[in-house]
CSV table of C-alpha atoms and ligand atoms in Angstrom, one decimal:
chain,number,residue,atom,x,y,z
A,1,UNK,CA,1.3,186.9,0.3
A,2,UNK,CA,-1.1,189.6,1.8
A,3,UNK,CA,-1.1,190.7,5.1
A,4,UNK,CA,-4.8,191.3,6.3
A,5,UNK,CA,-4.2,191.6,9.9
A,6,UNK,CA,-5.1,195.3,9.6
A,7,UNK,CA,-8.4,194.3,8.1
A,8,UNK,CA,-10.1,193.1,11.8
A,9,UNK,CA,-13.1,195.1,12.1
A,10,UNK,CA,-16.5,194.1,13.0
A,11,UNK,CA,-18.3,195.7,10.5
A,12,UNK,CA,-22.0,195.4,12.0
A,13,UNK,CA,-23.7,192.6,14.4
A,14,UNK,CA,-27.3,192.0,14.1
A,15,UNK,CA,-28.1,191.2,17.6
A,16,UNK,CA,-31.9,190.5,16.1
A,17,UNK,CA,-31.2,188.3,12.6
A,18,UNK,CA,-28.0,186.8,14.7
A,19,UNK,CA,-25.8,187.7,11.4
A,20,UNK,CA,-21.9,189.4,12.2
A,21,UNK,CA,-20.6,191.4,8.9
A,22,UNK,CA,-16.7,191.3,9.6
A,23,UNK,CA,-13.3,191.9,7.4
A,24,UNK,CA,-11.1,188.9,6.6
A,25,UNK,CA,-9.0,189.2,9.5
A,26,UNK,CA,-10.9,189.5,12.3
A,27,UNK,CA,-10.3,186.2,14.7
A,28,UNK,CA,-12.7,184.1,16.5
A,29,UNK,CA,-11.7,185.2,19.3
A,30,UNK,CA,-12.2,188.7,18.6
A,31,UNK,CA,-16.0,188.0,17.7
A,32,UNK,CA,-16.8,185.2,20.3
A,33,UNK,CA,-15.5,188.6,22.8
A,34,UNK,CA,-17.9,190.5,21.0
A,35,UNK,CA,-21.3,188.3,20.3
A,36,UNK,CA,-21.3,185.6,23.8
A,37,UNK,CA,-22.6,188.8,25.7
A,38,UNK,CA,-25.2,189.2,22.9
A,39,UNK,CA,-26.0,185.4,23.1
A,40,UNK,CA,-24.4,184.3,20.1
A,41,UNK,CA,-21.8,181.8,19.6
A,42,UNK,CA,-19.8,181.1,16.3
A,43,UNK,CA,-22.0,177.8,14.5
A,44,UNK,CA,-18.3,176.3,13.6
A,45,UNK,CA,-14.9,176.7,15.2
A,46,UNK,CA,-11.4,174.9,14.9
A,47,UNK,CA,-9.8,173.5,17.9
A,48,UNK,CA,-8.0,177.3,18.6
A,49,UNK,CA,-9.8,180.9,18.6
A,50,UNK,CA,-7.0,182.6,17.0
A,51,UNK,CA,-7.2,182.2,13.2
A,52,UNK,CA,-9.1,184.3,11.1
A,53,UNK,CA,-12.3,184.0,9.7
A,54,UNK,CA,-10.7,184.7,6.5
A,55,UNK,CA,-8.8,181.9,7.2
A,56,UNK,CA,-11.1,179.5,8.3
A,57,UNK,CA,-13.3,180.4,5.0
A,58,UNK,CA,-10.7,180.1,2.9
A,59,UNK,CA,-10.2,176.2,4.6
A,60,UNK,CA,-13.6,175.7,4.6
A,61,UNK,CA,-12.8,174.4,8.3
A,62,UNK,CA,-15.0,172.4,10.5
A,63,UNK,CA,-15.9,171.3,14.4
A,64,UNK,CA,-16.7,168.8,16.8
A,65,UNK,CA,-20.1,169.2,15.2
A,66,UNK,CA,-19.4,168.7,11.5
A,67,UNK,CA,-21.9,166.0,11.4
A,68,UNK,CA,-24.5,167.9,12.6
A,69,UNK,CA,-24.1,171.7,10.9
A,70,UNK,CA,-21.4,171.2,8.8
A,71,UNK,CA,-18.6,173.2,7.6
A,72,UNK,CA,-18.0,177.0,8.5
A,73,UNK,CA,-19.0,177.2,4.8
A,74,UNK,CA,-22.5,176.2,5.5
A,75,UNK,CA,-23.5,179.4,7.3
A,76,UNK,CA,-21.7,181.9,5.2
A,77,UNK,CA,-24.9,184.3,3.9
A,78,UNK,CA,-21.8,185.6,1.7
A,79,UNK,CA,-18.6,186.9,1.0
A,80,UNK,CA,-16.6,189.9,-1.1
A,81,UNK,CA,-13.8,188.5,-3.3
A,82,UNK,CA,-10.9,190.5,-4.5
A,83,UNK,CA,-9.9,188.7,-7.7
A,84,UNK,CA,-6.8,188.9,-9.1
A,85,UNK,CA,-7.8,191.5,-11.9
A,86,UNK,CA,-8.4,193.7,-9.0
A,87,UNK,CA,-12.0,193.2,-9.1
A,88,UNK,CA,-14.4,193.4,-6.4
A,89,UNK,CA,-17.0,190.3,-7.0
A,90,UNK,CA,-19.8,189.6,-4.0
A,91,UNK,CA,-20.9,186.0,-4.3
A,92,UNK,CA,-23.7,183.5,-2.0
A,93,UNK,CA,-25.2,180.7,-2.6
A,94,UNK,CA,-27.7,182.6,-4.8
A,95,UNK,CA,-25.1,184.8,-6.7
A,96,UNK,CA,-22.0,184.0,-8.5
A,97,UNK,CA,-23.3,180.5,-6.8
A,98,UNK,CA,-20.2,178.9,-8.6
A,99,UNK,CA,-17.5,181.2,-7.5
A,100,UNK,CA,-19.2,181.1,-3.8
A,101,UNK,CA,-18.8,177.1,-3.7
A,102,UNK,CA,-15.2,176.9,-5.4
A,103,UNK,CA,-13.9,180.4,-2.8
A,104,UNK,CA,-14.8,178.4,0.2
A,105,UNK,CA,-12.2,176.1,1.0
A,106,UNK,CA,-10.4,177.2,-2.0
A,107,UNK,CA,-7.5,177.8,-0.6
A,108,UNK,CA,-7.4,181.3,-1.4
A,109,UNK,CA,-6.2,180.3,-4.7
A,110,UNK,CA,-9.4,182.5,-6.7
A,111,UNK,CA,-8.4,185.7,-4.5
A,112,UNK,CA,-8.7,187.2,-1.5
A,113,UNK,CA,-11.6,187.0,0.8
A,114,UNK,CA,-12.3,190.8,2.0
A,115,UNK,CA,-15.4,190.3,3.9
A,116,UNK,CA,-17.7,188.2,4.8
A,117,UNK,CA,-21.5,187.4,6.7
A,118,UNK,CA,-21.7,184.7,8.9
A,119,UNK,CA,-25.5,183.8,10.3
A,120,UNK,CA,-24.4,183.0,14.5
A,121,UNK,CA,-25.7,180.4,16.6
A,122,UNK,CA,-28.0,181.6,18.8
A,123,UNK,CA,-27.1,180.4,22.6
A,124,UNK,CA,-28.9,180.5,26.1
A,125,UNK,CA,-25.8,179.6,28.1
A,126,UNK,CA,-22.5,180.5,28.3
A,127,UNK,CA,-21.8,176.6,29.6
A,128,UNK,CA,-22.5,173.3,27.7
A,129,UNK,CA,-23.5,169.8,28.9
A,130,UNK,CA,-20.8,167.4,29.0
A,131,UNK,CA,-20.9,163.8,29.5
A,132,UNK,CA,-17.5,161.1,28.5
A,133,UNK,CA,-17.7,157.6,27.5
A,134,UNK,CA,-14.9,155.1,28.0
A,135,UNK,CA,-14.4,152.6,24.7
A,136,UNK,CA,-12.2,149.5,24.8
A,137,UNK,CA,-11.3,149.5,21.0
A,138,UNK,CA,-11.4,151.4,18.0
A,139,UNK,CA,-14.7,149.2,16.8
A,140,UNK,CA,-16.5,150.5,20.3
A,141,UNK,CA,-15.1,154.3,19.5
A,142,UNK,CA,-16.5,154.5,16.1
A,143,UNK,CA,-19.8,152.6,17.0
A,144,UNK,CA,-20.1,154.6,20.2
A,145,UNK,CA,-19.6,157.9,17.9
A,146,UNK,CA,-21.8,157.2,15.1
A,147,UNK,CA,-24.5,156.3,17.4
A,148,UNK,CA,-24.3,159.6,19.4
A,149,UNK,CA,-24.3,162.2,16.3
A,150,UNK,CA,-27.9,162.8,15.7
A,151,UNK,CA,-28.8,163.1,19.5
A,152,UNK,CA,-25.7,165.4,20.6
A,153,UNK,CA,-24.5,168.8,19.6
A,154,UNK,CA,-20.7,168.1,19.8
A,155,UNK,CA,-19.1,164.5,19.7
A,156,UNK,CA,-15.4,164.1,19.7
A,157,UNK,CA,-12.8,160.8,20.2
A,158,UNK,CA,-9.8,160.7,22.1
A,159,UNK,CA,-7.6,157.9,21.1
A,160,UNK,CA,-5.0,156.1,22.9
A,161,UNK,CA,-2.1,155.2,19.6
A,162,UNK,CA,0.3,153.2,21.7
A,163,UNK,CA,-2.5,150.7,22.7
A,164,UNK,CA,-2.5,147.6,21.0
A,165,UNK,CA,-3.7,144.2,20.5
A,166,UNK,CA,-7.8,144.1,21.3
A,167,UNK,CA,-6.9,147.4,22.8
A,168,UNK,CA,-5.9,148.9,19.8
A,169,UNK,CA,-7.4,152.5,19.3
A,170,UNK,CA,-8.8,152.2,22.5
A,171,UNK,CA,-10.1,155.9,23.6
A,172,UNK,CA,-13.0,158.7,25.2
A,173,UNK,CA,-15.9,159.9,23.5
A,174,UNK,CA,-16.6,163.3,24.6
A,175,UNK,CA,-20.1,164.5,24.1
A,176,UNK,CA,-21.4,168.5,24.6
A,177,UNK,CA,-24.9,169.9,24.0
A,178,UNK,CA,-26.2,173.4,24.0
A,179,UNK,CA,-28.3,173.8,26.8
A,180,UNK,CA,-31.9,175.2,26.3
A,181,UNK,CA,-33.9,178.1,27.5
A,182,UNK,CA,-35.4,177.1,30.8
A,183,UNK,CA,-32.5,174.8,31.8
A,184,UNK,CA,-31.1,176.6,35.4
A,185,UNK,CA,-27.9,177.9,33.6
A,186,UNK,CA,-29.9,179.2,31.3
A,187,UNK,CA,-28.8,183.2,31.2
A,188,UNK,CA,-25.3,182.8,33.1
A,189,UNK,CA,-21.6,182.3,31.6
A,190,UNK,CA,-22.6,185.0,29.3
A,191,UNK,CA,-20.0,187.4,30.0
A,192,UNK,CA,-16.6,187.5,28.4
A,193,UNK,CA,-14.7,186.8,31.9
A,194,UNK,CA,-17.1,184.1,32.5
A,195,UNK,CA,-15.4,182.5,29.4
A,196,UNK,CA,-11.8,183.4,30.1
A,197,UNK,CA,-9.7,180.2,29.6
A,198,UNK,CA,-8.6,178.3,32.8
A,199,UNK,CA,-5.6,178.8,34.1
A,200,UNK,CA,-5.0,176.2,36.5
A,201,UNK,CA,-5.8,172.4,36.6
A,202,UNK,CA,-7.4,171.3,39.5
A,203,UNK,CA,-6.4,174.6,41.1
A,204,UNK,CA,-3.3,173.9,41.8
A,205,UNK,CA,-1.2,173.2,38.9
A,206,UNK,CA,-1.0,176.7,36.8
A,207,UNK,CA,-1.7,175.5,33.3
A,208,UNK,CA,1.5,177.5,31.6
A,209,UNK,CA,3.6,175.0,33.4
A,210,UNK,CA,2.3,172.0,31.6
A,211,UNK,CA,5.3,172.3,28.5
A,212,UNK,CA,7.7,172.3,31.1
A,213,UNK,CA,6.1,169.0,33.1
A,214,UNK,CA,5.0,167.3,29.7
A,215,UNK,CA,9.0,168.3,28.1
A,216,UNK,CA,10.9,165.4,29.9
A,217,UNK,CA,7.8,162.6,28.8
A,218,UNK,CA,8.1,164.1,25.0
A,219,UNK,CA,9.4,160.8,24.2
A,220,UNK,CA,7.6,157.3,22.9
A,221,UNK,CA,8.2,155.4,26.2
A,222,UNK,CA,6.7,159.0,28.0
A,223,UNK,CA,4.0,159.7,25.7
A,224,UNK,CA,2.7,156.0,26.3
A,225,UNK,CA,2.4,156.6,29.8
A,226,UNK,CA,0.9,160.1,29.4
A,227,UNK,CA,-2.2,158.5,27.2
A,228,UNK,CA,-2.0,155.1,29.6
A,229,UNK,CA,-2.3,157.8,32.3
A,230,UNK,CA,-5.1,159.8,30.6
A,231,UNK,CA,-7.3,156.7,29.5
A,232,UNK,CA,-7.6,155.4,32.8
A,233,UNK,CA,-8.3,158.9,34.7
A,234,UNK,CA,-10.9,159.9,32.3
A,235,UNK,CA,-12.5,156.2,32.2
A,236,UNK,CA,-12.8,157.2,35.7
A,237,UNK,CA,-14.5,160.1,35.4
A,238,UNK,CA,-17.1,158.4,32.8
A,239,UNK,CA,-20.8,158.7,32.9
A,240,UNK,CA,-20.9,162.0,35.1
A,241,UNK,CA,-22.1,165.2,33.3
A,242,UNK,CA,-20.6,168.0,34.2
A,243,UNK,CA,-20.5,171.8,32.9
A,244,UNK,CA,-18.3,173.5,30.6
A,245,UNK,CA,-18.0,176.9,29.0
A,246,UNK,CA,-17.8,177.3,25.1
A,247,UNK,CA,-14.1,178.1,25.2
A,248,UNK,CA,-12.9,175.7,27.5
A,249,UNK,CA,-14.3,172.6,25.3
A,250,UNK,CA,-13.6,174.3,21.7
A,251,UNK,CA,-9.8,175.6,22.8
A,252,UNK,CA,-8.6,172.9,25.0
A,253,UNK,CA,-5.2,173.7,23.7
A,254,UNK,CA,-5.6,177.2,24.0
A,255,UNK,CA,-5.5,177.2,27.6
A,256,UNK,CA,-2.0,175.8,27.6
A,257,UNK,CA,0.3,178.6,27.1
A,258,UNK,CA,3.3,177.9,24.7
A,259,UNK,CA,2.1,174.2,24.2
A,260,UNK,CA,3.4,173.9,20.8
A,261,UNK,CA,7.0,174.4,23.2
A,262,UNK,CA,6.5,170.1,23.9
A,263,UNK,CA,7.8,169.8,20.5
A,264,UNK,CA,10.7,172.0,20.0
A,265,UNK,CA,13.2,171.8,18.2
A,266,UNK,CA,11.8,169.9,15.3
A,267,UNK,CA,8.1,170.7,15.7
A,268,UNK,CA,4.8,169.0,15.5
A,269,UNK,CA,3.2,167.3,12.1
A,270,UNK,CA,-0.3,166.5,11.7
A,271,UNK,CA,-2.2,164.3,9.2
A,272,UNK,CA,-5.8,163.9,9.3
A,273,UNK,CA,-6.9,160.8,7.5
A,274,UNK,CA,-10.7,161.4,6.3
A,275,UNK,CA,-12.2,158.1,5.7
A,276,UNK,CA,-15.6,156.8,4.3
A,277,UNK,CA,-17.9,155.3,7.2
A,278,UNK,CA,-17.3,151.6,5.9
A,279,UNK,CA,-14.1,151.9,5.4
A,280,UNK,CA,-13.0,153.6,8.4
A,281,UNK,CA,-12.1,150.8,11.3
A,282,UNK,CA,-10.3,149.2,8.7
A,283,UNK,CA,-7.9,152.2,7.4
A,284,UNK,CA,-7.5,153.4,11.3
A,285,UNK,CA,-6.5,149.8,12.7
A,286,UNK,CA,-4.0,149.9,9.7
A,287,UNK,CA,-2.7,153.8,10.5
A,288,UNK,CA,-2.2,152.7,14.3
A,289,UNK,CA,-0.3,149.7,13.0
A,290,UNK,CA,2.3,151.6,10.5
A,291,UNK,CA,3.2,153.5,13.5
A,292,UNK,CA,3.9,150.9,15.5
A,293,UNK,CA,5.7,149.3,12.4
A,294,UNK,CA,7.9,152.3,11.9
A,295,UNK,CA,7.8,153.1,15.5
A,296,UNK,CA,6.5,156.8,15.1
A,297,UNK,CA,3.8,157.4,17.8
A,298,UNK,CA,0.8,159.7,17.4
A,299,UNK,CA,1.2,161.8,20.6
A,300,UNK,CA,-2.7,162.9,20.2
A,301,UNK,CA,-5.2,161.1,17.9
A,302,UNK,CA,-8.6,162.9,17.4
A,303,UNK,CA,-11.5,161.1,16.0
A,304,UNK,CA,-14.4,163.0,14.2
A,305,UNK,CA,-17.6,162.2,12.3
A,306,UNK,CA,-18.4,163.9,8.9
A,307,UNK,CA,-20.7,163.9,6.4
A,308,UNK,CA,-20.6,165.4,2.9
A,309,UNK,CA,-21.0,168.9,1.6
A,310,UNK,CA,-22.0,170.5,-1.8
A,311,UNK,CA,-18.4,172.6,-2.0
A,312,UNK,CA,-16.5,172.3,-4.9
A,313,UNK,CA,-13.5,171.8,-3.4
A,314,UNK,CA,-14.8,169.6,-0.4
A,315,UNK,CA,-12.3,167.6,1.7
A,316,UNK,CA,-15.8,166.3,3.9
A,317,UNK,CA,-17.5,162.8,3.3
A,318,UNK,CA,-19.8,160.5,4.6
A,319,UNK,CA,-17.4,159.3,7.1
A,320,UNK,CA,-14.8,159.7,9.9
A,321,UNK,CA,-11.3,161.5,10.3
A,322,UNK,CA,-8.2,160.5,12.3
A,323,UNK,CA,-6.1,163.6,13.4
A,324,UNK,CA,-2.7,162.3,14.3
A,325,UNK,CA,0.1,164.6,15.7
A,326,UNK,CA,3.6,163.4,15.7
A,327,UNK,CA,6.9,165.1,16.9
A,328,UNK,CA,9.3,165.9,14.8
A,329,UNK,CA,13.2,165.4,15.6
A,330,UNK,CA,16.1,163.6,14.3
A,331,UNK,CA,15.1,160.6,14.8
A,332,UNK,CA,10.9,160.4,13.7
A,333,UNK,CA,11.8,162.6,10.4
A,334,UNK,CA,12.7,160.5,8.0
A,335,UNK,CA,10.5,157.7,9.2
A,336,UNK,CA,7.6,160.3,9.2
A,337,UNK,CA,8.3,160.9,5.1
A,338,UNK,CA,7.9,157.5,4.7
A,339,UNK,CA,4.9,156.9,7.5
A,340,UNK,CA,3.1,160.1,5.8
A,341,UNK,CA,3.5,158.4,2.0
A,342,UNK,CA,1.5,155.1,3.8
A,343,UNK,CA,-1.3,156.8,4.8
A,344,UNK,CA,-1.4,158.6,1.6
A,345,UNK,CA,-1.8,155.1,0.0
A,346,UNK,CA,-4.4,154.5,2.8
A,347,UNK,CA,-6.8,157.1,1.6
A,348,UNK,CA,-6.1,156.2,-2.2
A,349,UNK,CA,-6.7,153.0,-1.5
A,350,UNK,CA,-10.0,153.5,0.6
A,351,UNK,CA,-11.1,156.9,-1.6
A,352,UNK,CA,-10.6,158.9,1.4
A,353,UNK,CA,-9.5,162.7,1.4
A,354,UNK,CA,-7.0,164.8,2.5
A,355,UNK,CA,-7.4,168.2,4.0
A,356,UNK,CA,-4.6,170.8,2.7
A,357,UNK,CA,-5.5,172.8,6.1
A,358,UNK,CA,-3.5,170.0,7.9
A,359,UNK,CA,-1.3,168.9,5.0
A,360,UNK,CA,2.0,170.6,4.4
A,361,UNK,CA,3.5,167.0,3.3
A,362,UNK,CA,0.9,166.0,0.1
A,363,UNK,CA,2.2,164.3,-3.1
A,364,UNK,CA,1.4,165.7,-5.6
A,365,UNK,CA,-0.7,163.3,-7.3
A,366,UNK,CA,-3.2,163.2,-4.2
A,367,UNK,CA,-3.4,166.9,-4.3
A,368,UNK,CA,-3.9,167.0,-8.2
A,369,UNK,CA,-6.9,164.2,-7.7
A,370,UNK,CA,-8.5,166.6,-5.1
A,371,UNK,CA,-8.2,170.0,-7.1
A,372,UNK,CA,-9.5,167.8,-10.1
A,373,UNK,CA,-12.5,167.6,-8.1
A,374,UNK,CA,-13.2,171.3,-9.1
A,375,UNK,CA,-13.7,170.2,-12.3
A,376,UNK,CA,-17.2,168.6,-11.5
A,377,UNK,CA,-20.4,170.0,-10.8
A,378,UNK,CA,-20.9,171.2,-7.3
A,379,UNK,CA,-23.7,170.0,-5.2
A,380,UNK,CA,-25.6,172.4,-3.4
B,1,LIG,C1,-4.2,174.2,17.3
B,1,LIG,C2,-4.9,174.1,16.0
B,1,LIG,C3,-6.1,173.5,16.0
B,1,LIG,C4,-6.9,173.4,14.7
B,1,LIG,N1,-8.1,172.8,14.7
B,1,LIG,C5,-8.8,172.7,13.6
B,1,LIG,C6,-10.0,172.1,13.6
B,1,LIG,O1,-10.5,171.5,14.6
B,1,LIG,N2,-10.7,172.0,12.4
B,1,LIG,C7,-10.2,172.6,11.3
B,1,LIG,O2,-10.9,172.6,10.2
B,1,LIG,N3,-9.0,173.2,11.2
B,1,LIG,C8,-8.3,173.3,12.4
B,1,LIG,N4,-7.1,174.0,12.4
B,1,LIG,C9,-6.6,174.5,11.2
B,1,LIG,C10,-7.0,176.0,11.0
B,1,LIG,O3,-8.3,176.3,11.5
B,1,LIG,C11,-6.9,176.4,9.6
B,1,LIG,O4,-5.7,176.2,9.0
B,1,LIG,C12,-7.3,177.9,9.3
B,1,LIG,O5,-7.4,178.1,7.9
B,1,LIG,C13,-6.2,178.9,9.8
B,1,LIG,O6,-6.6,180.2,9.5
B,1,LIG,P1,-5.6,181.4,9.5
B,1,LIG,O7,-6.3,182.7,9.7
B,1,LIG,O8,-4.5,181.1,10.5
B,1,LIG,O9,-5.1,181.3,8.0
B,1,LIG,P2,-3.6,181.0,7.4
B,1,LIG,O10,-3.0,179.8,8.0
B,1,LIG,O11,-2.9,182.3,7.3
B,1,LIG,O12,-4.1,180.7,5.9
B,1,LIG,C14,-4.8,179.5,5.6
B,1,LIG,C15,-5.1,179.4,4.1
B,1,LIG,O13,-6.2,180.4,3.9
B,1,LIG,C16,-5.8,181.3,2.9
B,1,LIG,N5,-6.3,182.6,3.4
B,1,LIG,C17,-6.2,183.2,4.6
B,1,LIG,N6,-6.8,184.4,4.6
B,1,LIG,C18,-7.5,184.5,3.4
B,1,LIG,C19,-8.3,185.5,2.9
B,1,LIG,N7,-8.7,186.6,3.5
B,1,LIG,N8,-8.8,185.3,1.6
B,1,LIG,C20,-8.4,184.2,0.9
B,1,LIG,N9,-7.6,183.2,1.4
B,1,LIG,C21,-7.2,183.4,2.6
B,1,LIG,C22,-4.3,181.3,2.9
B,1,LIG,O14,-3.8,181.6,1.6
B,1,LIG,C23,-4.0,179.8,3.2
B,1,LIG,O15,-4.1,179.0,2.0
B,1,LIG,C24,-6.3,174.0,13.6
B,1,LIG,C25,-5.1,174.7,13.6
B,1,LIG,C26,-4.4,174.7,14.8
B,1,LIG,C27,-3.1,175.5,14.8
């Protein structure tokens, strides 16, 4: 293992080309701080600012806009590689084209990432346009998604797990869009405290007291109201669009100090099945139902639509994923083994993928079939 937290400069911003030179271990958060008040924001970021872009290269991560920009990949210009003879090797997608496509989302298993370029999206607001949507099933989520890509910027699914029955992955679409250059906001929410996380939920509940609330419900028959609860509140809210900074929508979970506290002492897993688009209500319906079967319940279940990318060690596809976070404890362990070795079988069976990022559980053999897609051609 090598420590790069000491390498977290900003080399160089060009505030003209929109392109940040930084060393591997500078975070997202540390350059959204430094290019918002330029009028930059980062084209692709996880659900957290705090990895590195190091990191996040060496995942090949994505957003709630994979669909529409892709992979952080995608908007690397390029990247400096220490190899494991010690040498230094710069490759793009126009030199050591190869090396470039297998590095990204390699794992860092070809070397260490030193540097990189990133070109930045260039924003005129600090705040996005948000707008929900309340869907009745699973069908309705995916239709509802698929059908919002091309026309929004951002489009993410909430899904309720415990529902069942016609309910059954019943759930919120949550749309955002960049806004544009005469819009009225256009200009404001560019300053760093103008993006500072909230702290309190409707100003009265301070946000770092959330674990605590949400501890005592950290249960099945809890975490079934909790989502019941959440369904019905946001289906209230529906249809209204409202205004949110960049932080607050990418780092939801950010804003809740300790949250990863709900799930002591055993934890929190998460498996994100990736699905082709035809395949997809299928292989969810039957994810929801083994939980129910082994009564393990997703506590959170993101929905996401992707599409495919030329890297050579691409977890993407034409298709959806299905994030699922479970506790772990006494009881859910063993059950989770067995629960996690079904949904492998799910995306063998319907030639899904799995994405190492998320997967500290993999058999073998899945893992093997996905690093044996090295061994093709890339697409660019
Ligand atoms: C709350 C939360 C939300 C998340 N949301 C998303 C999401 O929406 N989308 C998504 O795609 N991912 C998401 N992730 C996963 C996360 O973005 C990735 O795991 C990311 O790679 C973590 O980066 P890191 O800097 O912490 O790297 P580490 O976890 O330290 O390392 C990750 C991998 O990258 C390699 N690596 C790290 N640095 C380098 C380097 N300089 N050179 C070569 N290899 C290197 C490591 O060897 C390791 O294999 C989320 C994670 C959390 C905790």
């Amino acid at each position: 293992m090598i420590d790069v937290s000491q390498f977290n400069k900003i080399i160089s911003v060009d505030k003209v080309g929109g392109v940040a030179h930084v060393e591997c271990g500078v975070t997202i958060e540390q350059l959204w701080k430094m290019v918002v008040p330029l009028g930059y924001w980062l084209p692709v970021v996880p659900g957290t600012m705090y990895p590195t872009l190091g990191g996040c290269v060496a995942m090949n991560i994505h957003g709630k806009n994979n669909w529409r920009v892709g992979p952080i990949g995608e908007h690397i210009e390029e990247l400096r590689l220490l190899t494991p003879s010690g040498e230094f090797v710069t490759c793009s997608r126009s030199a050591n084209t190869d090396l470039f496509l297998k590095t990204v989302g390699g794992a860092g298993l070809l070397g260490c990432i030193v540097d990189l370029k990133m070109r930045l999206k260039k924003i005129h607001s600090g705040f996005l346009e948000m707008r929900s949507l309340s869907c009745g099933n699973l069908k309705e989520c995916l239709e509802t998604i698929d059908s919002l890509k091309e026309s929004h910027h951002y489009v993410v699914g909430w899904l309720d797990c415990y529902a069942r029955g016609d309910r059954l992955g019943r759930g919120i679409v949550h749309t955002a869009n960049y806004l544009e250059e005469g819009h009225p906001l256009a200009g404001r929410g560019l300053r760093i405290e103008d993006q500072e996380l909230p702290r309190w939920i409707f100003g009265i509940v301070p946000r770092k007291l959330i674990p605590k609330l949400v501890r005592p419900f950290a249960s099945n028959l809890g975490m079934c109201l909790i989502n019941r609860a959440k369904f019905f509140i946001d289906s209230y809210v529906v249809g209204k669009s409202y205004y949110q900074s960049h932080t607050g929508f990418n780092f939801l979970l950010d804003s809740v100090p300790n949250w990863k506290t709900v799930f002591l002492p055993g934890g929190l897993l998460q498996y994100q099945l990736f699905i082709p688009k035809k395949h997809a209500e299928e292989a969810f319906t039957r994810a929801i139902e083994l939980q129910r079967e082994l009564e393990v319940f997703s506590y959170l279940g993101v929905l996401k639509r992707h599409r495919e990318d030329g890297f050579a060690r691409s977890y993407s596809l034409n298709g959806f994923s299905l994030a699922l976070d479970f506790a772990v404890n006494k009881r859910t362990a063993t059950r989770l083994g067995t629960l996690c070795r079904r949904f492998d079988e799910l995306i063998e069976s319907y030639k899904g993928k799995v994405y190492l990022a998320k997967d500290s559980f993999g058999r073998i053999q899945v893992l093997r079939a996905r690093l044996a897609q090295a061994a093709t051609p890339a697409k660019t």
